[in-house]
Amino acid sequence: MSQPNVLKENLAESARVVAERIGERKPEAGMILGSGLGPLAEQIEDAVYVPFGEVPHMKTSTATSHVGRFVCGNLGGKCVLAMQGRLHGYEGNTAQEVAYPVWLMHGLGIGTLVTTNAAGAINEGYRVGDFCIMEDHINLTGRNPVAGLEPDGIAFRFFSMLDAYDPELRRLAHEVADDLRIRVQEGVYLGLLGPSFETPAEIRAFRSWGADTVAMSVCEEVIAARHVGMRVLGMSLVSNMACGIEGASPTDEEVLDVAKDREADFARLVTGIVERL
Ligand code: HPA
């Protein structure tokens, strides 16, 4: 049984509340700032803050380092709506709850989503501290936010995932990184539900499937964005080598420490990209 169109009504109500709070601001791009990457939101000028808990029908963040609020203002000369922290499946959120803020961004007229996270590197050519532009993904969460929605609810049920990560935006991200002399990779991202890190056997299997990085977010957001036709750029900070690679056994602290170390370059890179969107 598909859901009656409560989702559409809820989204309209949430969009009304956020639109009222951000006033004159007309965000052109939505951003999701992942683990340890939230400090970029402090650089947004003329900012208005809307905690997720104050948006009707939206869940709040419980993960470490995820503040759980929208920050709307100017970054790189553009008006953006950033999520300082995200919603994960491992926090107990359904796929639709994870996707909800992305559909909300679309409801506010935002056509571009820049989603970021910290990820483990499966590709042994990558180094901790590299950035990795997502070329494509393997959704291994076992979930899809569009499953169970009304067939024509907020958008048509069936949609292509070819070039889900916009080739033009990927090119732009490389250009900006080259100009700033920041090392970036481009690879296939594999998303899991978590919250346990992977086993070495899983990492070996994922490598044989062509995955370069792994983490516990992004796929459901990107599916939701493509569902409503948004352009997507995905970017990871390689915060650790994946479990078993070079003897790695990832921890949350390590992820956050590396994010802190790479905070300045992350800000330069993302701001440079937003500037040229
Ligand atoms: N695995 C899963 N999620 C992650 C990792 C990892 O190695 N690093 C950061 N998030």
XYZ file of C-alpha atoms and ligand atoms in Angstrom:
287
model
C 0.000 0.000 0.000
C 1.412 3.362 -0.939
C 1.124 6.269 1.490
C -1.657 8.767 0.919
C -0.263 12.166 0.093
C 0.461 13.214 3.659
C 4.121 13.637 2.711
C 3.295 16.329 0.162
C 1.195 18.242 2.683
C 3.849 17.903 5.386
C 6.549 19.144 3.019
C 4.457 22.153 2.046
C 3.983 23.011 5.728
C 7.708 22.587 6.489
C 8.633 24.718 3.466
C 6.250 27.457 4.632
C 7.909 27.551 8.060
C 11.476 27.608 6.687
C 10.569 30.200 4.026
C 9.128 32.446 6.712
C 12.287 32.156 8.829
C 14.715 32.844 5.991
C 12.674 35.822 4.800
C 14.095 37.589 1.746
C 16.848 35.033 1.192
C 16.382 32.880 -1.916
C 18.801 29.945 -1.635
C 20.121 28.662 -4.964
C 22.023 25.697 -3.579
C 21.430 23.239 -0.764
C 24.384 21.843 1.148
C 24.661 18.949 3.563
C 27.694 19.136 5.840
C 28.731 15.735 7.132
C 30.664 14.461 10.140
C 33.171 17.020 11.371
C 32.470 19.226 8.326
C 29.827 21.424 9.976
C 32.224 24.286 10.879
C 31.972 25.503 7.277
C 28.503 26.746 8.233
C 30.182 29.315 10.524
C 31.529 31.017 7.378
C 28.067 31.633 5.984
C 27.424 35.374 6.157
C 24.234 37.184 7.064
C 23.034 33.845 8.404
C 19.689 32.759 9.767
C 19.607 29.563 11.816
C 16.665 27.182 11.840
C 17.116 24.166 14.132
C 15.682 20.982 12.598
C 13.544 20.580 15.729
C 11.719 23.811 14.878
C 10.689 22.568 11.428
C 7.414 20.666 11.616
C 7.593 16.993 10.546
C 11.391 16.940 10.522
C 13.610 14.745 12.679
C 16.626 16.123 14.557
C 20.285 15.044 14.471
C 21.654 12.896 17.278
C 25.066 11.994 15.811
C 28.277 13.411 17.327
C 29.358 16.666 15.669
C 26.036 17.055 13.825
C 24.546 20.316 15.130
C 21.167 19.716 13.488
C 20.131 23.031 12.000
C 19.660 24.819 8.714
C 21.950 27.790 8.128
C 20.797 30.105 5.366
C 22.935 32.969 4.107
C 25.760 33.900 1.739
C 28.728 31.739 0.879
C 31.004 32.479 -2.058
C 28.653 35.235 -3.146
C 25.667 32.853 -3.411
C 22.718 32.325 -1.174
C 22.840 28.786 0.226
C 20.772 26.695 2.576
C 23.169 24.448 4.459
C 22.369 21.600 6.790
C 24.870 21.764 9.644
C 24.557 18.075 10.366
C 22.371 15.485 8.707
C 19.930 12.693 9.502
C 21.222 9.126 9.267
C 19.473 5.788 9.017
C 21.566 4.459 11.891
C 19.953 7.015 14.211
C 16.678 5.162 13.667
C 15.372 7.417 10.901
C 13.438 5.841 8.037
C 14.728 6.383 4.497
C 11.984 8.983 3.993
C 12.960 10.830 7.167
C 16.566 10.935 5.940
C 15.409 12.214 2.534
C 12.880 14.698 3.927
C 15.163 17.779 4.102
C 16.268 17.202 0.488
C 12.659 17.216 -0.705
C 12.153 20.263 1.498
C 15.031 22.059 -0.266
C 13.379 21.252 -3.580
C 10.110 22.627 -2.217
C 11.944 25.891 -1.501
C 12.960 26.127 -5.154
C 16.530 24.870 -4.726
C 17.785 23.063 -7.835
C 21.303 22.013 -6.787
C 22.432 19.838 -3.894
C 26.020 19.618 -2.644
C 26.218 16.731 -0.205
C 29.367 15.961 1.772
C 30.547 13.385 4.241
C 33.550 11.772 5.858
C 34.333 8.369 4.345
C 36.742 5.489 4.615
C 38.979 4.777 1.620
C 38.757 1.336 0.058
C 40.995 2.422 -2.797
C 44.566 1.982 -1.595
C 45.769 4.776 -3.877
C 43.874 7.297 -1.736
C 45.378 9.002 1.303
C 43.791 10.146 4.512
C 42.991 13.844 4.045
C 42.199 13.548 0.315
C 38.864 14.764 -0.964
C 36.914 12.453 -3.246
C 34.297 13.612 -5.720
C 31.564 11.013 -6.039
C 31.352 9.660 -9.552
C 28.546 7.231 -8.769
C 27.259 5.222 -5.833
C 26.392 1.726 -4.708
C 23.427 1.930 -2.361
C 23.883 -0.886 0.103
C 21.625 0.548 2.785
C 18.913 -1.842 1.603
C 16.526 1.105 1.560
C 15.117 3.581 -0.926
C 13.233 6.724 0.174
C 10.898 6.590 -2.815
C 9.664 3.068 -1.999
C 6.175 3.232 -0.561
C 5.386 6.756 -1.757
C 2.344 7.502 -3.866
C 3.356 6.709 -7.474
C 2.886 10.320 -8.596
C 3.061 11.922 -5.158
C 5.856 14.467 -5.084
C 7.296 13.191 -8.371
C 7.005 10.193 -10.713
C 8.015 6.891 -9.114
C 10.493 5.661 -11.733
C 13.545 7.726 -12.632
C 17.003 7.140 -14.049
C 20.124 7.095 -11.884
C 22.425 7.516 -14.893
C 24.731 10.472 -14.178
C 23.078 10.919 -10.795
C 26.230 12.809 -9.813
C 26.146 15.621 -12.349
C 29.104 15.386 -14.798
C 29.226 19.172 -15.192
C 29.431 19.732 -11.431
C 32.105 17.044 -11.125
C 34.158 18.825 -13.783
C 33.691 22.103 -11.967
C 34.817 20.574 -8.655
C 38.021 19.290 -10.316
C 38.694 22.686 -11.845
C 38.299 24.473 -8.510
C 40.465 21.899 -6.719
C 43.196 22.260 -9.374
C 43.120 26.047 -9.089
C 43.401 25.816 -5.311
C 45.997 23.013 -5.497
C 43.903 20.740 -3.326
C 44.279 17.003 -3.922
C 41.027 15.402 -5.060
C 40.157 11.933 -6.235
C 37.051 10.833 -8.068
C 35.497 7.484 -7.326
C 32.551 5.243 -6.594
C 31.014 5.712 -3.167
C 29.364 2.845 -1.319
C 26.748 3.715 1.302
C 25.718 1.492 4.202
C 23.218 1.812 7.030
C 25.830 1.470 9.836
C 26.451 2.158 12.645
C 29.005 -0.648 12.881
C 32.029 -0.062 10.700
C 32.612 -2.721 8.052
C 34.485 -5.977 8.430
C 37.689 -6.529 6.441
C 35.855 -9.227 4.427
C 33.148 -6.718 3.488
C 35.768 -4.182 2.446
C 37.454 -6.797 0.214
C 34.072 -7.618 -1.339
C 33.249 -3.932 -1.905
C 36.608 -3.380 -3.561
C 35.886 -6.197 -6.000
C 32.606 -4.435 -6.879
C 34.453 -1.250 -7.817
C 33.846 0.830 -4.696
C 36.501 3.399 -3.755
C 35.039 4.894 -0.582
C 32.532 3.816 2.063
C 30.386 5.531 4.698
C 26.936 5.628 6.314
C 25.090 8.423 4.516
C 24.456 10.187 1.181
C 22.779 7.486 -1.009
C 19.250 8.078 0.252
C 19.673 11.855 -0.055
C 20.927 11.560 -3.621
C 18.105 9.224 -4.619
C 15.623 11.739 -3.188
C 17.320 14.607 -5.045
C 17.256 12.751 -8.358
C 13.633 11.772 -7.749
C 12.701 15.464 -7.942
C 15.263 16.352 -10.634
C 17.866 18.206 -8.558
C 21.476 18.380 -9.770
C 23.847 16.696 -7.348
C 27.481 17.041 -6.391
C 28.748 14.570 -3.786
C 32.069 14.935 -2.050
C 33.781 12.949 0.690
C 36.695 13.753 2.900
C 38.792 10.598 3.242
C 38.942 10.492 7.035
C 40.495 7.033 7.340
C 41.486 3.964 5.420
C 38.640 1.422 5.475
C 38.711 -1.436 7.975
C 41.505 -3.913 7.347
C 43.353 -1.751 4.802
C 46.889 -1.176 6.052
C 45.613 -2.647 9.347
C 43.056 0.152 9.797
C 40.313 -0.089 12.400
C 38.321 3.149 12.056
C 36.962 5.077 15.016
C 34.618 8.041 15.283
C 37.341 10.114 17.026
C 39.772 9.549 14.160
C 37.124 10.639 11.651
C 36.481 13.861 13.559
C 40.210 14.575 14.104
C 40.953 14.326 10.384
C 37.936 16.499 9.567
C 39.294 19.115 11.968
C 42.736 18.979 10.297
C 41.220 19.365 6.827
C 38.586 21.943 7.797
C 40.355 24.877 6.084
C 40.846 23.153 2.713
C 37.312 21.764 2.846
C 35.994 25.305 3.304
C 38.159 26.693 0.474
C 37.106 23.919 -1.876
C 33.375 24.030 -1.183
C 33.271 27.837 -1.167
C 35.161 27.894 -4.476
C 32.684 25.455 -5.994
C 29.633 27.352 -4.737
C 31.095 30.577 -6.117
C 31.163 29.104 -9.615
C 27.846 27.265 -9.573
N 33.242 3.274 7.189
C 31.953 3.707 7.310
N 31.648 4.968 7.553
C 32.650 5.848 7.680
C 33.988 5.465 7.574
C 34.297 4.116 7.311
O 35.466 3.696 7.196
N 34.741 6.593 7.746
C 33.858 7.610 7.965
N 32.591 7.165 7.924
